[in-house]
Coordinates of C-alpha atoms in Angstrom, one line a residue:
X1 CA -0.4 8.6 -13.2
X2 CA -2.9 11.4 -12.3
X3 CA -6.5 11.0 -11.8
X4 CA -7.0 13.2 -15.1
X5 CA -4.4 11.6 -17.0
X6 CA -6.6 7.8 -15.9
X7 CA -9.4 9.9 -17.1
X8 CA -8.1 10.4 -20.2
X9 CA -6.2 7.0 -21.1
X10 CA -10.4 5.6 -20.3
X11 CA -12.0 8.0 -23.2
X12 CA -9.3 7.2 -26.1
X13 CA -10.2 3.6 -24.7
X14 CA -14.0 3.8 -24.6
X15 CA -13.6 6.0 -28.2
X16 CA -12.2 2.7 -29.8
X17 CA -14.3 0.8 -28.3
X18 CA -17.5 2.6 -30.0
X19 CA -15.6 1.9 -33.0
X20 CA -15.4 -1.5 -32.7
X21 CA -11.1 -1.6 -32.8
X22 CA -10.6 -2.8 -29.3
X23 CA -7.3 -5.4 -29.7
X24 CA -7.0 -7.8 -26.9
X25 CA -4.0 -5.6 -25.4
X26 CA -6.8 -2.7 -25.1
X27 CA -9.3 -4.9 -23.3
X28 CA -6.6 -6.0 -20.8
X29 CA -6.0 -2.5 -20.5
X30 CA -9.5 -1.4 -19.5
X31 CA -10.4 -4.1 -17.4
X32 CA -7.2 -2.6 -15.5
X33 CA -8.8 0.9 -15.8
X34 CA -12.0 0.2 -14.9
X35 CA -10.5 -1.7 -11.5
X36 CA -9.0 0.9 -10.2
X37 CA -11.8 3.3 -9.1
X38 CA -15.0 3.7 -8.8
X39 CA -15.5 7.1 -10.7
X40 CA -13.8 5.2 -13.7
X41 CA -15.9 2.8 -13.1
X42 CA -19.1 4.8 -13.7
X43 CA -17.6 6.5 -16.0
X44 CA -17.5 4.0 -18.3
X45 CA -21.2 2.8 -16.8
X46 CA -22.5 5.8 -18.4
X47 CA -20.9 5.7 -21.4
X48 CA -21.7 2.1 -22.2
X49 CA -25.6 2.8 -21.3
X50 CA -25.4 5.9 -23.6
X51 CA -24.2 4.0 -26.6
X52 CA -26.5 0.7 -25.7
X53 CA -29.9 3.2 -25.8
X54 CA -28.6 4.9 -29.5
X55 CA -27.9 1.5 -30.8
X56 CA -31.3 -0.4 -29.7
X57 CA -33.6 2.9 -30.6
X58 CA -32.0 3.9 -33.8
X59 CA -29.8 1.6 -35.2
X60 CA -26.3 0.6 -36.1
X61 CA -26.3 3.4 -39.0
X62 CA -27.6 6.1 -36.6
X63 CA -24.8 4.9 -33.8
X64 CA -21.6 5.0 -36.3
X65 CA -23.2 7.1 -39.3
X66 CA -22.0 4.0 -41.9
X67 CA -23.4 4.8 -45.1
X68 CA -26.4 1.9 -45.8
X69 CA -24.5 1.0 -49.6
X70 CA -21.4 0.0 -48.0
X71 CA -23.0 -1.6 -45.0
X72 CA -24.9 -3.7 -47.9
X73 CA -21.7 -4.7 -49.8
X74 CA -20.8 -8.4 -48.8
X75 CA -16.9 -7.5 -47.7
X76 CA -18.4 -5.7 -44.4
X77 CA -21.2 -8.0 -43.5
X78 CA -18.9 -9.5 -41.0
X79 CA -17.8 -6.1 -39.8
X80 CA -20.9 -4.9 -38.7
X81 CA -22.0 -8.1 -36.8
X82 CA -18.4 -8.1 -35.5
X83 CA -19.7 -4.6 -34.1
X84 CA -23.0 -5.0 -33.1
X85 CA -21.4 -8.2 -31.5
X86 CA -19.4 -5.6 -29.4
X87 CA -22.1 -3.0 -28.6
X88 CA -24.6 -5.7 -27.0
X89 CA -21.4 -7.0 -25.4
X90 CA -20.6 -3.6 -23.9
X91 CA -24.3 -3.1 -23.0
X92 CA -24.3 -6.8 -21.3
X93 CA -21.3 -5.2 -19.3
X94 CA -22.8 -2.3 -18.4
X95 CA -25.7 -3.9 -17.7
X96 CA -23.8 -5.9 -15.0
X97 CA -22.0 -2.8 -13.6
X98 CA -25.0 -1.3 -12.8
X99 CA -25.8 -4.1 -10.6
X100 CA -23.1 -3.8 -9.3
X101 CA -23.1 0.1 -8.8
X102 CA -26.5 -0.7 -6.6
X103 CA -24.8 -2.7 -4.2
X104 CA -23.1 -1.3 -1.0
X105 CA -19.6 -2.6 -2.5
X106 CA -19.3 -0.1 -5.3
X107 CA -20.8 3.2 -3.3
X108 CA -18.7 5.8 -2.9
X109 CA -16.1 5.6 0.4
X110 CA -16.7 2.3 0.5
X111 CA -14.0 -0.7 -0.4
X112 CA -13.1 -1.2 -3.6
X113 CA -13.8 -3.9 -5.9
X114 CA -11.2 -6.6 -6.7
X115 CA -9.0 -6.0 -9.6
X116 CA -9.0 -8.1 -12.9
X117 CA -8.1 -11.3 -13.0
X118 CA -7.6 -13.2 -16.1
X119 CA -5.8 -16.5 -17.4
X120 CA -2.8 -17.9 -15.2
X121 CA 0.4 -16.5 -16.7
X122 CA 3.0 -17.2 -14.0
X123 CA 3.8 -19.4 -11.0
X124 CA 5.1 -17.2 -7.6
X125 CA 8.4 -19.3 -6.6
X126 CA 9.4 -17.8 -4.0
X127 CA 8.6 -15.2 -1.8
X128 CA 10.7 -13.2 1.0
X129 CA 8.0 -11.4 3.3
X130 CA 5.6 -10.1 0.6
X131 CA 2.6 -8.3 1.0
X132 CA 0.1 -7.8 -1.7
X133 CA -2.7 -4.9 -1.3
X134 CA -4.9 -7.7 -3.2
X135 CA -3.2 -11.0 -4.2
X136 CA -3.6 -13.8 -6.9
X137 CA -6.9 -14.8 -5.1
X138 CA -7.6 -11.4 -2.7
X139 CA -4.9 -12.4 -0.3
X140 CA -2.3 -9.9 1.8
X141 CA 0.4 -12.4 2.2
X142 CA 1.4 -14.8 -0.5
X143 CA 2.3 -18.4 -0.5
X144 CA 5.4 -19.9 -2.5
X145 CA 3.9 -22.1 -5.4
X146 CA 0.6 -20.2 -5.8
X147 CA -0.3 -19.4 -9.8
X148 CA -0.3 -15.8 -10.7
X149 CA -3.4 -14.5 -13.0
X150 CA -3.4 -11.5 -15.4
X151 CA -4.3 -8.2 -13.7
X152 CA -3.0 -5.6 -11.9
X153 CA -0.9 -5.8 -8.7
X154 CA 0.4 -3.9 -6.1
X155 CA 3.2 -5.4 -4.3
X156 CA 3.2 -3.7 -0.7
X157 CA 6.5 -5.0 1.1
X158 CA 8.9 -7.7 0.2
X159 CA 10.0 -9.7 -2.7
X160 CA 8.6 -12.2 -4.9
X161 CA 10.5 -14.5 -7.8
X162 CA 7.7 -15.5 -10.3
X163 CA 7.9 -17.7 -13.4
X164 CA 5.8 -16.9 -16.5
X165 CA 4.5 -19.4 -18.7
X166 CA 7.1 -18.9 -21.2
X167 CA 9.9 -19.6 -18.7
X168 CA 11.1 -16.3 -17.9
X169 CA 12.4 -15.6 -14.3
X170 CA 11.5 -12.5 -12.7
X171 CA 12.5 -11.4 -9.5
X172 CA 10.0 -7.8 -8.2
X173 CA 10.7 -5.9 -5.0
X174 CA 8.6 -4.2 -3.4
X175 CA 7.6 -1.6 -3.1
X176 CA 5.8 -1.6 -6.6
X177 CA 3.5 -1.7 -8.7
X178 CA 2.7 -3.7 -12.2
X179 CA 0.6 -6.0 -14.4
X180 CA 0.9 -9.3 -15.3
X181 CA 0.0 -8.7 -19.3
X182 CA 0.5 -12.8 -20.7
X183 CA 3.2 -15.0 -20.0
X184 CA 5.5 -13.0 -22.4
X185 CA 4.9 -9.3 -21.0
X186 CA 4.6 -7.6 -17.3
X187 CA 3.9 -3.8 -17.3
X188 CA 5.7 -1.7 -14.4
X189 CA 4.0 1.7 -13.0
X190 CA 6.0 1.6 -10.3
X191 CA 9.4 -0.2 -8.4
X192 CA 12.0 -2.7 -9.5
X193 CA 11.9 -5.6 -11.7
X194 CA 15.3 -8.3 -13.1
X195 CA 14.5 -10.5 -15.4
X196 CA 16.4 -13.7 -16.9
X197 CA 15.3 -14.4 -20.1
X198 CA 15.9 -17.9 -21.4
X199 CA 16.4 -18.4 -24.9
X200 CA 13.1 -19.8 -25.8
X201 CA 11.1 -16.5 -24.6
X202 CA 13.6 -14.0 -26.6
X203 CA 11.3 -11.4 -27.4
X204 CA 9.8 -11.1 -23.7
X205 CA 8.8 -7.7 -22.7
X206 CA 8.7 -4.8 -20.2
X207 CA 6.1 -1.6 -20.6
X208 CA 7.4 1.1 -18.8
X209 CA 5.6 4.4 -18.7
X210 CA 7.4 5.8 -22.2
X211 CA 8.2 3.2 -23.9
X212 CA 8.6 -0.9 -23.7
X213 CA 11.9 -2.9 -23.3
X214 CA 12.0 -6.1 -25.8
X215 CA 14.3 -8.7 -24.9
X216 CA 17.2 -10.1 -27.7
X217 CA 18.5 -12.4 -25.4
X218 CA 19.5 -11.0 -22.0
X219 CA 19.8 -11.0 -18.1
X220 CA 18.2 -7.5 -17.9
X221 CA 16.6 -5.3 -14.8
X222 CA 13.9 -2.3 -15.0
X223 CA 13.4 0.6 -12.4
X224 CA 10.1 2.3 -13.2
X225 CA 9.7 5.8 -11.0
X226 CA 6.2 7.1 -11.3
X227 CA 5.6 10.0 -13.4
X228 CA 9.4 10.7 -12.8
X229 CA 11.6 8.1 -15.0
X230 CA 12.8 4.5 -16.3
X231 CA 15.7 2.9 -16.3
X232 CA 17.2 -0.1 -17.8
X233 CA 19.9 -2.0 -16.8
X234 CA 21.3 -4.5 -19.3
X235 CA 23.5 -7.3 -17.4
X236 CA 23.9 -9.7 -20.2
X237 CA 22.6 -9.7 -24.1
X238 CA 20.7 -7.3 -25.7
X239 CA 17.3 -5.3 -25.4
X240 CA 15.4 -2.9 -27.4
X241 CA 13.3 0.1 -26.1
X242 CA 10.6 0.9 -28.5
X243 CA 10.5 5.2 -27.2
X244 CA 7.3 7.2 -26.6
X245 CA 6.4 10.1 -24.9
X246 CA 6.2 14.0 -26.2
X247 CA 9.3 14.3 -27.8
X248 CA 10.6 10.7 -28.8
X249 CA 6.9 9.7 -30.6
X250 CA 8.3 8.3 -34.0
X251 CA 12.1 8.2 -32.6
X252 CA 14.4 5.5 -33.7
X253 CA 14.5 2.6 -31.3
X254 CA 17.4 2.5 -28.4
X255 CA 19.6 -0.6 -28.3
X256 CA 21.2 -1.3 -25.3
X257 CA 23.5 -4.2 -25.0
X258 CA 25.7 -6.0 -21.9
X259 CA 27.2 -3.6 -19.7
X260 CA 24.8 -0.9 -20.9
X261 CA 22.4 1.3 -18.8
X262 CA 20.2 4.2 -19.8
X263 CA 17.6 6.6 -17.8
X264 CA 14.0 7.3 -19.8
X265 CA 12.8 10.5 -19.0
X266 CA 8.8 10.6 -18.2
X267 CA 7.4 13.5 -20.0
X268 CA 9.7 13.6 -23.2
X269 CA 10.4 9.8 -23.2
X270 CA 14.2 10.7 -24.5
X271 CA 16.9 8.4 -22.9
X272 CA 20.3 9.2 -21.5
X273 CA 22.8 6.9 -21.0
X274 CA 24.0 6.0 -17.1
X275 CA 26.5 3.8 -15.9
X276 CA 25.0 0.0 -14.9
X277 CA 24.5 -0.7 -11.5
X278 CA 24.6 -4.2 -10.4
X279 CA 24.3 -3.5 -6.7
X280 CA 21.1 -1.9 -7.2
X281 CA 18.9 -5.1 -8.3
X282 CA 17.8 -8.3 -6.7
X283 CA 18.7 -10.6 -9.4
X284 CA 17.9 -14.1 -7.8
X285 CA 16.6 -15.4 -4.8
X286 CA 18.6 -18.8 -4.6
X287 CA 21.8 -18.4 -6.0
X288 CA 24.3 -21.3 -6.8
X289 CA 26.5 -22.4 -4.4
X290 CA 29.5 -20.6 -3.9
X291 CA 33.4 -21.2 -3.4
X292 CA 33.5 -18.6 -0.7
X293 CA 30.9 -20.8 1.4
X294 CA 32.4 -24.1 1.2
X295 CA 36.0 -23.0 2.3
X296 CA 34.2 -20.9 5.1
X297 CA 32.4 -24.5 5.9
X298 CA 35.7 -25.8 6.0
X299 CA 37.3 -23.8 8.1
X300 CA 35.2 -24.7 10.9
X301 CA 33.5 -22.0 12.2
X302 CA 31.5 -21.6 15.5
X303 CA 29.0 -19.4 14.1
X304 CA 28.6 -18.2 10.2
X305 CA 25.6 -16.1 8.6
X306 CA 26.1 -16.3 4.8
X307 CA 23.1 -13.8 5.1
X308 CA 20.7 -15.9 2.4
X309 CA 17.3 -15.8 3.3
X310 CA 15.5 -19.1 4.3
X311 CA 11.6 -19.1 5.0
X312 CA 9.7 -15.6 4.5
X313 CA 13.2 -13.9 4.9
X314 CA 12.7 -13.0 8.5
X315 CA 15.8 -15.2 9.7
X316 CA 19.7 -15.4 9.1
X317 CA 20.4 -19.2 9.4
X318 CA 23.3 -20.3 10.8
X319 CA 24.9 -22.1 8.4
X320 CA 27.5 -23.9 11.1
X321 CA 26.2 -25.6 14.0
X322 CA 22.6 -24.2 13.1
X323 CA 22.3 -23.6 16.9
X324 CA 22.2 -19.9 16.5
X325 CA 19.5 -18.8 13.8
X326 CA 19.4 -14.7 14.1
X327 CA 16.2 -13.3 14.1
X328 CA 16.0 -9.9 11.8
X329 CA 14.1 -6.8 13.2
X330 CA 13.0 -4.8 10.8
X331 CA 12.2 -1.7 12.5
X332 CA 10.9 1.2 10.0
X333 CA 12.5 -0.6 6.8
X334 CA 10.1 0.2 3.7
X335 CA 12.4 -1.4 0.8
X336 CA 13.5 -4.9 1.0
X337 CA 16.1 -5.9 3.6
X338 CA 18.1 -8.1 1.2
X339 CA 20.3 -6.9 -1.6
X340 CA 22.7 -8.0 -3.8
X341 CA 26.0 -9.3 -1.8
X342 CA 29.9 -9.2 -2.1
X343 CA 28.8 -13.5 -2.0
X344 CA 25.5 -14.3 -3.0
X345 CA 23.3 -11.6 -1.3
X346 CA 23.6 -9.0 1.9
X347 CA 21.4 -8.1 4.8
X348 CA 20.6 -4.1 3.5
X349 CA 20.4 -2.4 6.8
X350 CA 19.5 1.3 6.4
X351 CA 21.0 3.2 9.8
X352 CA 19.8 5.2 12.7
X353 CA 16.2 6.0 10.7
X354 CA 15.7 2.5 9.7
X355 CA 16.6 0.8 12.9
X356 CA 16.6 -2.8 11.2
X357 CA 18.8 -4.8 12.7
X358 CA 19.4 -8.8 13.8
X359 CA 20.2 -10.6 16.9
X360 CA 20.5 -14.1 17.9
X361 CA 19.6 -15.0 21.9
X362 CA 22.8 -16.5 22.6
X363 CA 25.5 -18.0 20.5
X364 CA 28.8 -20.6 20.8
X365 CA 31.5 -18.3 22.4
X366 CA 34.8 -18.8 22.6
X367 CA 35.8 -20.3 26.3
X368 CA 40.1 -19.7 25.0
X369 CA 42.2 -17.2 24.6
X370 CA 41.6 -17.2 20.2
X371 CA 38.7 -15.2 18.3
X372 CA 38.4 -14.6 15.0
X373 CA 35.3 -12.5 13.1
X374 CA 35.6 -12.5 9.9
X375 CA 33.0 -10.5 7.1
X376 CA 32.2 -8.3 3.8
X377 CA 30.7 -5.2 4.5
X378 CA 29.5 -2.4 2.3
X379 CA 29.1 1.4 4.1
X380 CA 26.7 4.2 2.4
X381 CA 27.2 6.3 5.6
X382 CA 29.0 6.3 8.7
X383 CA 26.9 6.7 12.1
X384 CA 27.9 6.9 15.4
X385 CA 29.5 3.5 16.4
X386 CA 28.2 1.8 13.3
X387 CA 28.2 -2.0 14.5
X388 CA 29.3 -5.0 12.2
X389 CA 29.2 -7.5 14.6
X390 CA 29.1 -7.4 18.9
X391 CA 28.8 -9.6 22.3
X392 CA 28.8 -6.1 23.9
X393 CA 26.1 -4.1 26.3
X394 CA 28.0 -0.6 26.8
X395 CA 29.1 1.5 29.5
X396 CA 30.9 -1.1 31.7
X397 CA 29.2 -3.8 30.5
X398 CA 32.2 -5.2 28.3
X399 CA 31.2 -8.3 26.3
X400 CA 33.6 -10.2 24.4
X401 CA 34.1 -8.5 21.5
X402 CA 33.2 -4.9 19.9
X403 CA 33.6 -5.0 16.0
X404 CA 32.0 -1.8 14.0
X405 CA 33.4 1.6 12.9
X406 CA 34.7 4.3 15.6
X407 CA 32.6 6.9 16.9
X408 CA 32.1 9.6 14.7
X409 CA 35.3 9.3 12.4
X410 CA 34.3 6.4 11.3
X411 CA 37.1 4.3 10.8
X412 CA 37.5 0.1 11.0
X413 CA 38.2 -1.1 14.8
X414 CA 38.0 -3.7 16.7
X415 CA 38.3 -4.3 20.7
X416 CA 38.4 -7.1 23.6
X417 CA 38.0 -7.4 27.4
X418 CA 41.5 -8.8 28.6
X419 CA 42.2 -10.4 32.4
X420 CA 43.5 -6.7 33.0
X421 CA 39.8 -5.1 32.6
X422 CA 41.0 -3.1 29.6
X423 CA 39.3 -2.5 26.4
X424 CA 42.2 -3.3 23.7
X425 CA 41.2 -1.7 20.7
X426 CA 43.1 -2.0 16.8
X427 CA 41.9 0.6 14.7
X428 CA 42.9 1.8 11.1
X429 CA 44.3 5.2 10.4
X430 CA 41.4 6.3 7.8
X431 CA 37.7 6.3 7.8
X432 CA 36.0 3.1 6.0
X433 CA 35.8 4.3 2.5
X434 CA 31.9 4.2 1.4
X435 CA 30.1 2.3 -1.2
X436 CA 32.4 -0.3 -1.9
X437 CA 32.9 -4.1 -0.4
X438 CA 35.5 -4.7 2.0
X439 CA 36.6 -7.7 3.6
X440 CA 36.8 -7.1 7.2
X441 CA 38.7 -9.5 10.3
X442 CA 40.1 -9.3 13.6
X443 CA 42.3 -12.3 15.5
X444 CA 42.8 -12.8 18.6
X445 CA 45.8 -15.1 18.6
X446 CA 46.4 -15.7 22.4
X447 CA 48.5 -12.9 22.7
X448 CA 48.0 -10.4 19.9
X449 CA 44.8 -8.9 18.5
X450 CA 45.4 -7.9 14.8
X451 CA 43.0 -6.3 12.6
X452 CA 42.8 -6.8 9.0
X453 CA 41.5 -4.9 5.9
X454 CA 41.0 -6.4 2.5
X455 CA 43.6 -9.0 3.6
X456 CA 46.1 -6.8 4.4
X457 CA 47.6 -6.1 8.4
X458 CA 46.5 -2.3 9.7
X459 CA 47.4 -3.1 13.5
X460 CA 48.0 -5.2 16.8
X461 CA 47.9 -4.5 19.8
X462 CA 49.1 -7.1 22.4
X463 CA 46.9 -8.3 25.3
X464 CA 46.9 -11.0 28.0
X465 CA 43.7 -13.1 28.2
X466 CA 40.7 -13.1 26.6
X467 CA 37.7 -12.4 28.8
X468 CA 34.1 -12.8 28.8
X469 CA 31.3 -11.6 30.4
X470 CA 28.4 -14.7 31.3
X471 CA 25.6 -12.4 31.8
X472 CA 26.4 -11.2 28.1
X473 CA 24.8 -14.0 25.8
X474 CA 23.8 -12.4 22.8
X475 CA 25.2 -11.4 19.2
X476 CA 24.1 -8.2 17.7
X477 CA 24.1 -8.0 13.6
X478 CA 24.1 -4.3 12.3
X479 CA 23.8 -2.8 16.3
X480 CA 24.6 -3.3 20.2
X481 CA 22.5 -4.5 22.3
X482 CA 21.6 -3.8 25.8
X483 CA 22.4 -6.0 28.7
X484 CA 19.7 -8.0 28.9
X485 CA 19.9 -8.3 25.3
X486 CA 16.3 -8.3 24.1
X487 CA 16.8 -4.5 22.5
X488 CA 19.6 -1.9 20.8
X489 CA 21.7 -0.1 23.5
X490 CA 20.3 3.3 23.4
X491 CA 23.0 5.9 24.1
X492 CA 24.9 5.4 21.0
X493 CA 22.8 3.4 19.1
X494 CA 25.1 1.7 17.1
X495 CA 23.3 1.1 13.7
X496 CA 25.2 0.1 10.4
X497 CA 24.2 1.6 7.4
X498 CA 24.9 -0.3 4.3
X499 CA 24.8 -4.2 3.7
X500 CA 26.5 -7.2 5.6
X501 CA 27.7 -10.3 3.9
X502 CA 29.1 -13.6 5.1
X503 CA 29.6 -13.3 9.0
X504 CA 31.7 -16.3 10.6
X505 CA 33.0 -16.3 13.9
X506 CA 35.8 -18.5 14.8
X507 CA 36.7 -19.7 18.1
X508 CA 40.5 -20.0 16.7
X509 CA 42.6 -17.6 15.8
X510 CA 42.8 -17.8 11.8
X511 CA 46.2 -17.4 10.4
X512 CA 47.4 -14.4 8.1
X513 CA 47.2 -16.8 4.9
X514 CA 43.9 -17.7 5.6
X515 CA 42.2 -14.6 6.1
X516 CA 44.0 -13.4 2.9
X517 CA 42.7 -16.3 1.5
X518 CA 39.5 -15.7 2.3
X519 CA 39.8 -12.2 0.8
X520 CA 40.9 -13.1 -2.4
X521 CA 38.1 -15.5 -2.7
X522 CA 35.2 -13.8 -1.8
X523 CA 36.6 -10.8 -4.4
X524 CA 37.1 -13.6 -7.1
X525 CA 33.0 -14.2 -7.0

C-alpha cells in the first residue's frame, strides 16, 4: 500500500473518529496506522490537538454543529457523553504523542517506535528459522511457546505455526507481512498463510487487500501479493470471500469449496477461478507419521534424511543411525527452504542463484561391493549437473557415487568408481520431466548397477568392484562438493533446483520388489 493510499485510509479513519463511530475493528486499525510512521504519526497529532482546542474553547455544539433541542432530548444524553468521552480521550492521546514527538525516538530519520500491541490472541508453536523485523515483545528471532499479542507484524525469514485462542492452526512463511486482529481473524498485506480450521472456530477469518475470506468449515491457504492480487486456495470444506474493491463493491459473495482455487484481482477486487495448488503451501510443520518412513526404517538403511525439520530448521536429521545429521547452507535463499514433500515435506532448493544446499562431514559408507540410494525428487529446472545425492569431488577425484541429472540434457544418471578406475554410468534416454515427483534409485548389486525410475528398470551397466576413495568423506544434498569437502565444487557447480524428499542410502543392494515397493508407497501418501 502506498504512502498516499496510508494517508488516506488515516483521514476516513480520523473523520469517524470526530464523529464519535470508531468500532473496535477501526481502533485496531489505527493503532496499526499510526505505528507504522512517523508522518502518520503527526498527522494524526495534529489532527487530534485541532479538534481538542475547538472542543475545550467552544463547545461540543460548536465541534459537531448538533442542534442544542436534540442534544437536550433524553434519547441522546448518552450520546454526547459517549462523545465527549471520546474527544478528551483523543486529546489524552494526543497529548501523550506529543511527548512523545519531543523525544529523540520519534524525530525524523531516527528508529521507529514499536508497533501495537494488544491482548494475547495466539500461542507461536513452532518456528523454523524465523525472523521478525519487531516480535511479540521487540525481539528478531522468536522462541517456540512465546504468546502472540494483537498488532502488526512483519515476518522477515522463515516460518512460524501459531495457535489462536480459538484453536485455529496457522502455519505463515515468510516472507510477509500481517496482523494478528483477535483470536478469530489475522489480516494478510503481504506473503502466505494455511489455515486449519477446527470446527469450533467455523467462521474464522482472513482480510486480504479486496475482500475477506470467512471460513465454513475448511483446511484453507491465502497468498496475499501487495497491491498485485489474492489468492485462495480451498483444500477441504468451504469459505466465503466477502469482495471489495472498484468494481466488485456490492458484488455477490464468492463461494469456494474443496478442490477450489480463485485469484482476487487488487484494483477491481473481481476473482477468477485457478486451478489449486497444493505444492505451493506449507500446511503443517509436524506431520503424522507416515507408512513411507517406517518401511524405510525397516529396511535398514545406513543413512536416511526424511527431510523434516528438527530444531530452527537448520539441520536434516538422520533418521537411521543419527550419526550423520546434515547441516543445510542456505546461501542467498529469501523464501523458506522447506516445502511441501512427495512424504511429509521437502528440502526446496532454488539452483545455481540460490546456492542452498546441505552436507553432512562424513557419513557410513559402504566397505562391499552393494549400494543402494534411494529418493523423491521434484525438478523446476535442469542446471548443469544438477546433484540429488554425491560422495564425489570432481575431476579425478572419483568418490563413491555420483547421483544427479547429466550435464546439460538433463536426464536421470547415476555412476561408480569400479577396481578398473572407470566411471560406470546408467543413464535414462529422456530428460527428467519437470514439476512433478519422481521416485529415483540406483543398485549396485555386486556386479550390475541398475538405475530405476518410478519403479520401473531404465538401465545396467555391469561392473567389477565397487571402489572408494578414503580422502572423500563427505555427502553432498542438492550439490558436489570439493575435495576437502567443506564447500561446492566450483567448475560445474552442481546445484538442484526443485525439492528433495526422503533420501536413504543402503549399504545393500535393494531388490527390484523393494524399490517398486517403495515407489508405490510413497505415491500412495
Amino acid at each position: 500500500m502506498s504512502d498516499i493510499d496510508l494517508q488516506q485510509q488515516l483521514e476516513r479513519l480520523l473523520s469517524r473518529l470526530a464523529d464519535g463511530g470508531l468500532a473496535d475493528s477501526d481502533v485496531e486499525q489505527l493503532g496499526e496506522l499510526i505505528g507504522r510512521s512517523v508522518e502518520l504519526r503527526r498527522q494524526y497529532l495534529e489532527y487530534c490537538q485541532m479538534h481538542g482546542v475547538l472542543c475545550a474553547e467552544n463547545g461540543i455544539l460548536a465541534s459537531w454543529g448538533v442542534p442544542e433541542a436534540e442534544l437536550l432530548a433524553k434519547p441522546h444524553r448518552r450520546g454526547r457523553r459517549e462523545r465527549m468521552r471520546r474527544v478528551w480521550a483523543a486529546a489524552a492521546i494526543a497529548a501523550g504523542l506529543a511527548l512523545a514527538l519531543a523525544t529523540p525516538l520519534w524525530k525524523p530519520g531516527a528508529a521507529e517506535p514499536p508497533p501495537y500491541r494488544g491482548q494475547v490472541v495466539a500461542v507461536l508453536q513452532r518456528q523454523l528459522g524465523a525472523e521478525f523485523v519487531y516480535g511479540p515483545s521487540g525481539e528478531r528471532q522468536p522462541v517456540s511457546g512465546v504468546f502472540m499479542p494483537q498488532g502488526f507484524y512483519e515476518l522477515s525469514r522463515g516460518v512460524i505455526e501459531l495457535q489462536s485462542t480459538s484453536g485455529v492452526l496457522l502455519t505463515l512463511e515468510g516472507p510477509a507481512a500481517f496482523t494478528l486482529l483477535d483470536g478469530q481473524g489475522i489480516r494478510m498485506t503481504r506473503g502466505r498463510v494455511a489455515a486449519h480450521v477446527p470446527p469450533q472456530a467455523t467462521g474464522f477469518r482472513v482480510e486480504i487487500p479486496n475482500g475477506t475470506v470467512i471460513d465454513l468449515g475448511t483446511d484453507f491457504a491465502v497468498e496475499a501479493v501487495q497491491g498485485e492480487k489474492s489468492e485462495v486456495h480451498v483444500f477441504k470444506g468451504e469459505v466465503k470471500i466477502n469482495l471489495t474493491g472498484s468494481k466488485a463493491a456490492g458484488a455477490l459473495p464468492l463461494h469456494l469449496t474443496t478442490g477450489e482455487a480463485a485469484r482476487i484481482d487488487y484494483l477491481t477486487g473481481m476473482p477468477s477461478g485457478i486451478d489449486l495448488d497444493e505444492q505451493r503451501f506449507l500446511r503443517a510443520l509436524d506431520p503424522a507419521p507416515r507408512r513411507y518412513t517406517e518401511r524405510i526404517l525397516q529396511m535398514g538403511p545406513a543413512v536416511y534424511y526424511p527431510m523434516e525439520p528438527t530444531d530452527n530448521g537448520a539441520r536434516l536429521k538422520d533418521f537411521a543411525r543419527g550419526r550423520a545429521d546434515a547441516v543445510i547452507n542456505f546461501g542467498n535463499a529469501k523464501e523458506p527452504v522447506w516445502a511441501p514433500g512427495k512424504v511429509g515435506l521437502a528440502l526446496a532448493l532454488g539452483g545455481p542463484a540460490q546456492q542452498t544446499y546441505a552436507s553432512a562431514a562424513s557419513y557410513c559408507q559402504t566397505e562391499g561391493d552393494e549400494l543402494t540410494v534411494a529418493a523423491w525428487v521434484r525438478a523446476s529446472s535442469r542446471p548443469r549437473w544438477a546433484s540429488i545425492a554425491k560422495n564425489w569431488a570432481g575431476a579425478e577425484n572419483w568418490g563413491q557415487f555420483h547421483f544427479g541429472l547429466y550435464r546439460d540434457s538433463g536426464e536421470l544418471e547415476a555412476h561408480i568408481q569400479d577396481s578398473s578406475r572407470r566411471e560406470i554410468t546408467v543413464k535414462d534416454r529422456v530428460p527428467l520431466p519437470l514439476n512433478v515427483w519422481h521416485h529415483v534409485a540406483f543398485v549396485a548389486d555386486g556386479q550390475t548397477l541398475r538405475l530405476y525410475r518410478n519403479g520401473n528398470q531404465i538401465d545396467a551397466a555391469p561392473y567389477q568392484r565397487l571402489v572408494r576413495d578414503p580422502r572423500i568423506k563427505a555427502l553432498a544434498i542438492g550439490t558436489k562438493l570439493n575435495l576437502a569437502g567443506d564447500a561446492p565444487e566450483e567448475r560445474d557447480f552442481n546445484m538442484w533446483d526443485g525439492r528433495l524428499d526422503e533420501l536413504a542410502i543402503f549399504n545393500r543392494a535393494l531388490s527390484a520388489d523393494e524399490v517398486g515397493q517403495l515407489y508405490a508407497l510413497g505415491a500412495g501418501e
